[in-house]
Amino acid sequence: MIRGLYTAASGMMAQQRTHDTISNNIANMQTPGFKQDAAALRSFPEMLIHLMDGDGNNGTSVKQIGSLHTGVFVEENFPVFTQGDLSMTNQPGDLALQSNIQVLVNGEPVAFDATGQAVVNGEVIYQPQAFFTVQGADGEDRYTRDGRFHLDETGQLVNANGELVLDIDGQPIFVPDTLEQVQVSSNGVLVDRATGGVIAQLLISRVDNPYNLIRDGYGNYRLAEGAAAPVPIEAVDQVVVRQGAIERSNVDPAQSMVDMMTALRMYEANQKVIQSFDQTLDKAVNDIGRI
Amino acid sequence: MNRTMINSAVSMHALQQKLDMIANNLANMNTAGYKRQEASFQDVLTTTLNQHPDMNQLPGRHTSPGLTLGNGARLSGFRTDLTQGALTQTNNPLDIALEGRAMFEIAVPMFDANGEPVTDENGDILEQVLWTRNEPFQLSVISAEASMLTTSEGYPVRGIDNQPIIIPNNVEMKIDAAGEVTYIDEAGITGYAGQIKVMRVLRPELLTSIGGNLYNVAANVADPNNVMEEVDLLFGDGEGIAVRQFHKEQSNVDLTSEMTELIMVQRAFQLNSRALTAGDTMMNLANQLRR
């Protein structure tokens, strides 16, 4: 059978998945705290081709021809956790995180690439990321970079979904008066402007391998099962909370447009391959043997 | 199914809503006491596609098994920006502006779906309590001797005793910073007409604009007292809140920032429509596989 027909079909499907991912990035170009997804393609596991029964030896292999991949699929969509731009809103409940956590190997800081990875001594190291911690509807912790918070009816700090924002002890944060009275320091401590008293400290979680986070929708991430629990950030982590600002989405519109065009044209190229195989089959079926 | 088209359609709908909101802000640039509306975006529920067990834990993979796919963006986090608008001086004694995050309380008669007034068991028309920063107010004549302080729609402005403020006709009305209404009649005798009730806004996110510069508490609020708090300006309550007669509050819409938002939303809309077109092209290519 013509193997390439299926290979080209898998190419079309993979390009469509890639295109879906890019269009979701474009859709979330204006979503605060959104991290763009990158689609990783992988070829199907390779197989070894043999010449069989070359000289009538009853189906035994006589010659190795070589290895062959039979297609491609989208293996994973992984979020790219680069810092988004901060945009000022001057609303007291809007908080943005700026994080650039360094990892030391043998006392030297690791230089991470644009996707937040580095290879040191043959081992992949991921750049840790910082997140606000909120309590999801199921009681489990959720992690988010979307810091648009406000007070609910009883004075508890909640995010745009109405989920409780947690303090350093994992408890809800209760603000006695209005949010205008609250000043948030760069290390995430909520201070009463009038009295100078500390109200609470935000729980900012440091996730050492951010790829253990699964996108949950509505700005939230949850931790994959079995992953190491996040720890609160420390002073050395260089994570800064900015009040009156939001972190914009880190989607690059120009790059997305280029990626989208590439995916579309690759899709078209694979379609042409299928058409060409179709013509080959047409020849085989209709033309061979015609007198 | 082609997810690209769903993603783009969902987020174009959200962007359209945001565009409408910006248009409304711009239209009310010269509306006295208007407070701009704002909203932001959120990524919609993420689905995780299961992958073949042999394919979901290949070496080199970053994330946990499954392929996460987004579904576009939606508009979220609606709120009224209660930032103070600029006060301009006027010659109209009924131009009564508020300084600070506060509102006047007014009583609006309730009507049922058929336009009939809703009455209690005594036959009195029930009133709904709403809030406004709208000026100018006006004096509605209720008898040959007296008038009532109302909004331009004719809804009575409430005093601290929850009763309308009644002022004799043909007098000079004066309102001080605490909201106390006094008058000097033709004979030069000073009289006292009451004190305007001023409500401090505790939770601006839980207020909804219902049009005509009127605000009501959001539908999910159990106790309006958690959203609005009465302040007695005579006793030094409500720091930074004052009633200003002979002043008009301009809307707090900033043309430059609204136009910037408008451009960004429009470009995002354009980009999404391009993604939609690309999705359409892909479907067309798939349809043309068999010529």
XYZ file of C-alpha atoms in Angstrom:
582
model
C 0.000 0.000 0.000
C 1.141 3.562 -0.511
C 2.631 4.506 2.844
C 3.094 8.177 2.049
C -0.640 8.762 1.765
C -1.049 8.195 5.486
C 2.125 10.095 6.300
C 0.784 13.146 4.488
C -2.595 12.767 6.206
C -0.890 12.746 9.613
C 0.988 15.875 8.507
C -2.290 17.622 7.721
C -3.744 16.653 11.087
C -0.643 17.797 12.978
C -0.625 21.150 11.174
C -4.273 21.639 11.983
C -3.560 21.010 15.687
C -0.674 23.481 15.534
C -2.964 25.996 13.899
C -5.540 25.475 16.669
C -2.884 26.235 19.266
C -1.778 29.408 17.481
C -5.345 30.599 17.043
C -5.911 30.080 20.775
C -2.827 32.197 21.453
C -4.160 34.913 19.173
C -7.548 34.697 20.864
C -5.840 35.375 24.194
C -3.696 38.251 22.987
C -5.476 40.588 25.430
C -5.872 38.181 28.353
C -3.951 39.375 31.423
C -1.448 36.854 32.752
C -1.883 34.540 29.746
C 1.145 32.504 28.713
C 1.292 31.439 25.094
C 1.381 27.769 24.174
C 3.918 26.221 21.859
C 3.024 23.057 19.974
C 5.765 20.417 19.886
C 5.701 18.099 16.877
C 7.197 14.633 16.957
C 7.618 12.053 14.247
C 6.013 8.641 14.678
C 8.412 6.034 16.066
C 10.750 4.925 13.309
C 10.679 1.467 11.827
C 13.257 -0.590 9.987
C 12.548 -1.534 6.381
C 13.820 -4.840 5.057
C 13.850 -6.256 1.565
C 11.909 -9.515 1.881
C 12.192 -12.660 -0.091
C 14.510 -11.152 -2.684
C 15.554 -14.432 -4.217
C 12.727 -16.733 -3.321
C 13.845 -17.671 0.221
C 10.299 -18.022 1.578
C 9.733 -14.647 3.288
C 12.997 -14.239 5.103
C 14.696 -10.897 5.275
C 17.610 -10.558 2.930
C 18.600 -6.931 3.062
C 18.173 -3.945 5.360
C 17.024 -0.874 3.483
C 16.980 1.639 6.324
C 14.740 3.280 8.889
C 11.582 5.213 8.139
C 9.174 7.445 10.054
C 5.579 7.101 9.031
C 4.167 10.436 10.063
C 4.009 13.221 12.572
C 1.803 14.177 15.511
C 1.510 17.024 18.009
C 3.044 15.574 21.130
C 2.319 18.385 23.573
C 1.303 21.994 23.931
C 3.600 23.508 26.500
C 3.185 26.992 27.915
C 6.038 29.455 27.432
C 6.436 31.265 30.740
C 8.276 34.372 29.629
C 7.458 37.569 31.479
C 4.592 39.599 29.989
C 4.676 43.397 29.805
C 3.187 45.269 32.720
C 0.472 47.759 31.978
C -0.646 50.371 34.489
C -4.288 50.429 35.517
C -3.989 52.370 38.800
C -6.639 50.145 40.329
C -5.694 49.145 43.886
C -6.796 45.539 43.374
C -4.692 44.939 40.258
C -1.464 43.130 41.063
C 1.213 42.006 38.634
C 4.092 39.616 39.217
C 7.525 40.205 37.836
C 9.688 37.163 38.232
C 13.117 36.184 37.103
C 14.112 33.367 39.434
C 17.695 32.265 39.096
C 18.968 28.739 39.673
C 22.497 28.191 40.876
C 24.522 25.205 39.715
C 27.905 24.969 41.378
C 27.467 28.550 42.547
C 26.934 29.847 39.006
C 23.573 31.156 37.792
C 22.165 29.133 34.906
C 21.544 30.992 31.642
C 18.050 30.078 30.488
C 16.930 30.299 26.860
C 13.779 32.066 25.648
C 11.535 29.160 26.661
C 12.966 29.055 30.184
C 15.133 25.953 29.757
C 18.824 25.301 30.049
C 20.963 22.220 29.655
C 23.665 21.872 32.284
C 25.907 18.801 32.252
C 23.488 16.988 29.963
C 20.563 17.643 32.242
C 17.591 19.888 31.418
C 16.890 22.556 34.027
C 13.680 24.578 33.927
C 13.413 28.115 35.172
C 11.141 28.230 38.252
C 8.124 30.534 37.997
C 6.123 32.467 40.575
C 2.328 32.474 40.785
C -0.437 33.895 42.927
C -2.211 31.114 44.772
C -5.995 30.933 44.813
C -8.411 28.336 46.080
C -10.368 26.628 43.310
C -14.016 25.677 43.631
C -12.988 22.111 44.564
C -10.858 23.364 47.465
C -7.576 22.560 45.706
C -4.978 25.242 45.127
C -4.788 26.914 41.742
C -1.948 29.033 40.434
C -2.412 32.158 38.363
C -0.588 35.164 36.930
C -3.857 37.019 36.397
C -3.784 39.392 39.381
C -7.057 41.250 38.944
C -8.353 40.950 42.480
C -11.241 42.589 44.274
C -13.174 42.200 47.505
C -16.254 40.062 47.737
C -19.271 40.952 49.821
C -17.728 39.833 53.106
C -14.432 41.606 52.464
C -12.392 38.616 51.317
C -9.879 39.109 48.531
C -11.010 37.169 45.427
C -9.951 36.983 41.784
C -12.111 37.661 38.728
C -13.685 34.174 39.069
C -14.602 34.836 42.708
C -11.989 32.344 43.939
C -10.319 33.149 47.258
C -6.797 34.534 47.125
C -4.683 32.771 49.748
C -2.240 34.228 52.223
C 1.083 32.758 53.277
C -0.670 30.362 55.702
C -3.079 29.144 53.025
C -5.950 31.109 54.542
C -8.301 33.584 52.811
C -7.327 37.252 53.080
C -9.816 39.456 54.874
C -9.569 43.197 54.202
C -11.374 45.200 56.909
C -12.212 48.301 54.867
C -11.958 49.109 51.160
C -9.165 48.115 48.791
C -8.237 51.780 48.390
C -6.970 51.591 51.958
C -4.603 48.747 51.127
C -1.075 49.169 49.955
C 0.700 46.117 48.571
C 4.446 46.119 49.014
C 6.800 44.616 46.460
C 7.151 41.422 48.501
C 3.378 40.900 48.593
C 2.534 42.242 52.055
C -0.827 43.996 52.337
C -0.546 47.060 54.560
C -3.289 49.362 55.805
C -2.449 52.820 54.435
C -4.011 54.641 57.387
C -2.582 52.697 60.310
C 0.446 51.054 58.726
C -0.660 47.714 60.158
C -0.007 44.482 58.267
C -3.230 42.861 56.997
C -1.768 39.727 55.392
C 0.962 38.470 53.124
C 0.078 36.986 49.759
C 1.095 33.392 49.118
C 3.260 33.603 46.040
C 4.158 30.074 45.038
C 7.390 29.142 43.378
C 6.937 26.206 41.011
C 10.322 24.685 40.278
C 9.243 22.887 37.126
C 6.456 25.005 35.627
C 5.742 22.280 33.028
C 4.161 20.332 35.868
C 1.339 22.866 35.706
C -1.699 21.994 33.631
C -3.761 24.806 32.187
C -7.149 24.809 33.810
C -8.772 27.664 31.889
C -10.047 30.967 33.305
C -6.498 32.122 33.978
C -5.659 29.236 36.315
C -3.184 26.384 36.354
C -3.318 23.295 38.499
C -0.512 21.016 39.527
C -0.126 17.666 37.759
C -0.594 14.616 39.940
C 2.541 13.498 41.683
C 4.414 16.748 41.025
C 6.465 18.416 43.731
C 4.394 20.877 45.776
C 5.304 24.543 45.221
C 7.041 26.477 47.961
C 6.513 30.129 48.953
C 9.007 32.475 47.313
C 11.933 33.768 49.293
C 13.643 37.141 49.256
C 16.494 35.870 47.044
C 14.043 34.852 44.300
C 13.718 38.402 42.940
C 9.975 38.183 42.558
C 8.315 41.590 42.700
C 4.623 42.399 43.152
C 3.447 45.598 41.478
C 0.233 47.175 42.660
C -1.913 49.088 40.180
C -0.649 47.122 37.196
C -1.559 43.958 35.323
C 0.709 41.596 33.456
C -0.280 41.545 29.822
C -0.413 38.382 27.766
C 3.001 37.326 26.421
C 1.629 36.393 22.994
C 3.659 37.967 20.200
C 1.162 38.905 17.442
C 3.755 39.132 14.650
C 5.301 35.765 15.497
C 1.830 34.208 15.814
C 0.871 35.521 12.393
C 4.016 34.046 10.834
C 3.465 30.710 12.612
C -0.120 30.675 11.451
C 0.874 31.250 7.822
C 3.520 28.540 8.076
C 1.047 26.046 9.509
C -1.454 26.880 6.782
C 1.088 26.439 3.985
C 2.420 23.202 5.462
C -1.141 21.970 5.592
C -1.505 22.918 1.941
C 1.763 21.186 1.035
C 0.613 17.973 2.685
C -2.680 18.269 0.870
C -0.772 18.511 -2.425
C 1.187 15.384 -1.511
C -2.067 13.494 -0.950
C -3.387 14.733 -4.286
C -0.217 13.586 -5.953
C -0.587 10.121 -4.409
C -4.164 10.165 -5.607
C -2.915 10.772 -9.124
C -0.455 7.902 -8.755
C -3.292 5.623 -7.664
C -5.374 6.920 -10.541
C -2.656 5.873 -12.945
C -2.344 2.473 -11.296
C -6.043 1.782 -11.298
C -7.163 3.257 -14.605
C -4.181 3.466 -16.935
C -2.009 0.417 -16.321
C -3.156 -2.419 -18.480
C -5.058 -0.233 -20.918
C -4.338 -1.190 -24.477
C -13.759 19.641 14.046
C -11.836 22.747 13.216
C -11.039 24.309 16.588
C -9.452 27.343 15.025
C -12.819 28.604 13.869
C -14.402 28.018 17.292
C -11.516 29.788 19.069
C -11.691 32.778 16.772
C -15.472 33.031 16.802
C -15.600 32.870 20.616
C -12.984 35.561 21.071
C -14.311 37.797 18.303
C -17.577 37.802 20.206
C -15.751 38.863 23.392
C -13.783 41.533 21.533
C -17.009 42.862 20.036
C -18.421 43.260 23.545
C -15.341 45.131 24.633
C -15.608 47.347 21.562
C -19.202 48.149 22.516
C -18.066 49.015 26.023
C -15.382 51.386 24.742
C -17.904 52.982 22.396
C -20.230 53.530 25.327
C -17.445 55.141 27.357
C -16.581 57.435 24.472
C -20.237 58.346 23.930
C -20.477 59.396 27.575
C -17.341 61.493 27.589
C -19.378 64.610 28.255
C -21.971 63.064 30.558
C -21.734 64.700 33.969
C -20.894 62.215 36.709
C -20.380 59.289 34.294
C -17.985 56.605 35.496
C -16.206 54.589 32.859
C -16.785 50.854 32.597
C -13.951 48.478 32.139
C -13.516 44.777 31.529
C -10.769 42.397 30.686
C -10.367 38.984 29.078
C -9.909 35.467 30.319
C -8.975 32.260 28.557
C -11.867 29.830 28.296
C -11.906 26.316 29.720
C -9.095 24.111 28.530
C -9.767 20.589 27.307
C -7.225 17.831 27.610
C -7.207 15.246 24.825
C -6.057 11.801 25.818
C -3.162 10.378 23.883
C -2.154 6.818 23.179
C -0.282 5.399 26.224
C 2.734 4.613 24.029
C 2.857 8.175 22.771
C 2.329 10.265 25.882
C 5.523 9.678 27.839
C 8.206 9.655 25.207
C 11.668 10.847 26.255
C 12.182 14.596 25.887
C 8.608 15.487 26.692
C 8.159 18.442 29.067
C 4.583 18.243 30.234
C 2.370 15.581 31.761
C 0.392 13.226 29.502
C -2.426 14.577 27.388
C -2.741 17.357 24.850
C -4.187 20.557 26.320
C -6.239 22.692 23.962
C -7.734 26.101 24.652
C -11.084 27.346 23.482
C -10.546 31.079 22.960
C -11.166 34.035 25.263
C -14.136 35.616 26.992
C -14.811 38.976 28.567
C -14.597 38.992 32.370
C -14.095 41.199 35.386
C -16.586 43.948 34.611
C -16.235 46.893 36.926
C -17.002 50.547 37.269
C -13.947 52.729 37.560
C -14.902 55.097 40.381
C -11.933 57.420 39.909
C -12.838 61.022 40.618
C -13.762 63.148 37.605
C -12.659 66.759 37.405
C -14.981 69.265 39.144
C -15.932 72.407 37.277
C -17.597 75.399 38.828
C -21.043 76.478 37.619
C -23.660 79.083 38.518
C -26.443 76.585 39.033
C -27.266 76.011 42.721
C -28.620 72.589 41.771
C -25.273 71.395 40.404
C -24.312 69.282 43.372
C -21.190 67.169 42.855
C -19.554 64.617 45.111
C -15.901 64.394 45.915
C -14.526 60.973 46.818
C -15.831 57.445 46.358
C -19.399 58.060 47.352
C -22.876 58.330 45.879
C -26.218 59.931 46.594
C -29.111 57.674 47.477
C -32.352 58.022 45.570
C -35.723 56.298 45.748
C -37.191 54.939 42.532
C -40.776 53.689 42.433
C -41.010 50.029 41.448
C -43.020 48.888 38.455
C -43.894 45.341 37.470
C -43.523 43.826 34.017
C -46.806 45.358 32.822
C -45.793 48.860 33.851
C -48.154 48.843 36.836
C -46.773 50.233 40.111
C -45.946 47.633 42.746
C -47.793 48.349 45.978
C -47.661 46.939 49.495
C -50.728 45.861 51.524
C -51.534 49.499 52.411
C -51.633 50.504 48.768
C -48.416 52.536 48.967
C -46.066 52.314 46.019
C -42.903 50.383 46.907
C -39.635 52.081 46.253
C -36.325 50.702 45.143
C -33.167 52.232 46.562
C -30.576 53.139 43.914
C -27.465 55.285 43.885
C -26.208 57.979 41.577
C -23.590 60.657 41.117
C -25.733 62.333 38.528
C -26.223 66.041 38.610
C -27.798 68.520 38.053
C -30.605 67.863 40.437
C -33.848 69.748 40.155
C -36.585 71.013 42.402
C -39.886 69.308 41.613
C -42.844 71.321 42.770
C -45.096 69.256 45.056
C -47.410 72.032 46.264
C -47.887 75.783 46.038
C -45.490 76.234 48.921
C -42.815 73.596 48.613
C -40.620 71.620 46.231
C -38.699 68.391 46.537
C -35.053 67.837 45.614
C -34.996 65.216 42.835
C -32.758 63.944 40.078
C -33.406 65.160 36.549
C -35.634 62.083 36.068
C -37.735 63.177 39.050
C -36.603 60.560 41.558
C -36.451 61.998 45.099
C -32.992 62.423 46.620
C -32.970 60.911 50.084
C -31.950 62.690 53.257
C -30.280 60.944 56.166
C -33.751 60.109 57.567
C -34.540 58.320 54.231
C -37.182 60.974 53.513
C -37.163 63.368 50.553
C -35.711 66.811 51.117
C -38.477 69.417 50.984
C -37.654 73.075 50.388
C -40.089 76.016 50.285
C -40.490 77.687 46.932
C -38.786 80.965 46.055
C -35.889 80.636 48.469
C -32.150 80.624 48.035
C -30.833 77.108 48.680
C -27.430 76.417 50.183
C -25.741 73.078 50.627
C -22.557 72.782 52.645
C -19.764 70.238 52.308
C -21.452 67.870 54.768
C -24.614 67.834 52.655
C -26.705 69.998 55.006
C -29.409 71.870 53.098
C -30.334 75.333 54.346
C -32.257 78.161 52.713
C -32.807 81.895 53.067
C -36.291 83.032 52.218
C -37.390 86.404 50.818
C -37.678 87.882 54.323
C -34.053 86.930 54.961
C -34.861 84.207 57.480
C -32.690 81.099 57.421
C -34.308 77.697 57.511
C -33.063 74.087 57.670
C -34.321 71.511 55.174
C -32.345 68.391 56.070
C -29.115 66.646 55.256
C -28.462 64.761 52.027
C -27.628 61.104 52.579
C -24.193 60.207 51.292
C -23.212 56.555 50.810
C -19.592 55.499 50.662
C -18.813 52.774 48.100
C -17.062 49.859 49.786
C -17.081 47.313 46.947
C -17.182 48.996 43.536
C -16.996 45.582 41.817
C -20.368 44.623 43.278
C -22.178 47.639 41.819
C -23.867 47.360 38.455
C -24.727 50.279 36.251
C -28.363 50.098 35.202
C -28.300 53.098 32.862
C -29.204 56.723 33.383
C -26.171 57.046 35.675
C -27.969 54.894 38.236
C -26.320 52.057 40.108
C -27.738 49.043 41.868
C -26.026 46.254 43.763
C -25.171 43.141 41.749
C -27.785 40.391 41.723
C -25.711 38.014 43.875
C -25.311 40.437 46.800
C -27.157 39.313 49.916
C -26.856 42.494 51.971
C -26.460 45.894 50.225
C -24.924 47.257 53.439
C -21.802 45.261 52.587
C -21.482 47.226 49.364
C -22.529 50.723 50.407
C -21.995 52.330 53.782
C -23.765 55.416 55.034
C -21.404 58.160 56.155
C -22.391 61.101 58.287
C -20.138 63.852 57.020
C -21.091 66.089 59.974
C -19.301 63.800 62.389
C -16.136 63.497 60.383
C -16.979 60.127 58.808
C -15.826 59.429 55.286
C -12.399 60.911 54.854
C -12.020 62.631 51.490
C -15.756 62.705 50.842
C -17.488 66.052 50.455
C -20.581 67.517 48.822
C -19.840 70.422 46.489
C -22.643 72.771 45.497
C -22.182 74.906 42.361
C -19.940 72.188 40.925
C -20.337 69.708 38.106
C -18.321 66.497 37.970
C -17.080 65.685 34.506
C -16.938 62.089 33.353
C -13.716 60.242 34.162
C -13.316 58.911 30.612
C -9.834 59.608 29.300
C -9.963 59.951 25.525
C -6.345 58.936 24.969
C -6.505 55.709 26.942
C -9.883 54.775 25.451
C -8.544 55.319 21.932
C -5.482 53.204 22.712
C -7.744 50.440 23.982
C -9.900 50.824 20.890
C -6.931 50.391 18.577
C -5.698 47.325 20.463
C -9.118 45.690 20.479
C -9.626 46.435 16.809
C -6.268 44.932 15.868
C -6.953 41.874 17.993
C -10.295 41.528 16.247
C -8.562 41.769 12.887
C -6.007 39.140 13.822
C -8.747 36.789 15.014
C -10.645 37.263 11.797
C -7.457 36.363 9.909
C -7.197 33.188 11.984
C -10.813 32.434 11.116
C -10.087 32.932 7.409
C -7.052 30.666 7.673
C -9.221 28.010 9.337
C -11.691 28.364 6.508
C -8.908 27.967 3.949
C -7.802 24.766 5.673
C -11.302 23.335 5.495
C -11.436 24.291 1.839
C -8.142 22.485 1.233
C -9.489 19.401 2.963
C -12.585 19.557 0.795
C -10.461 19.718 -2.333
C -8.496 16.580 -1.480
C -10.571 14.646 -3.983
C -10.821 16.524 -7.224
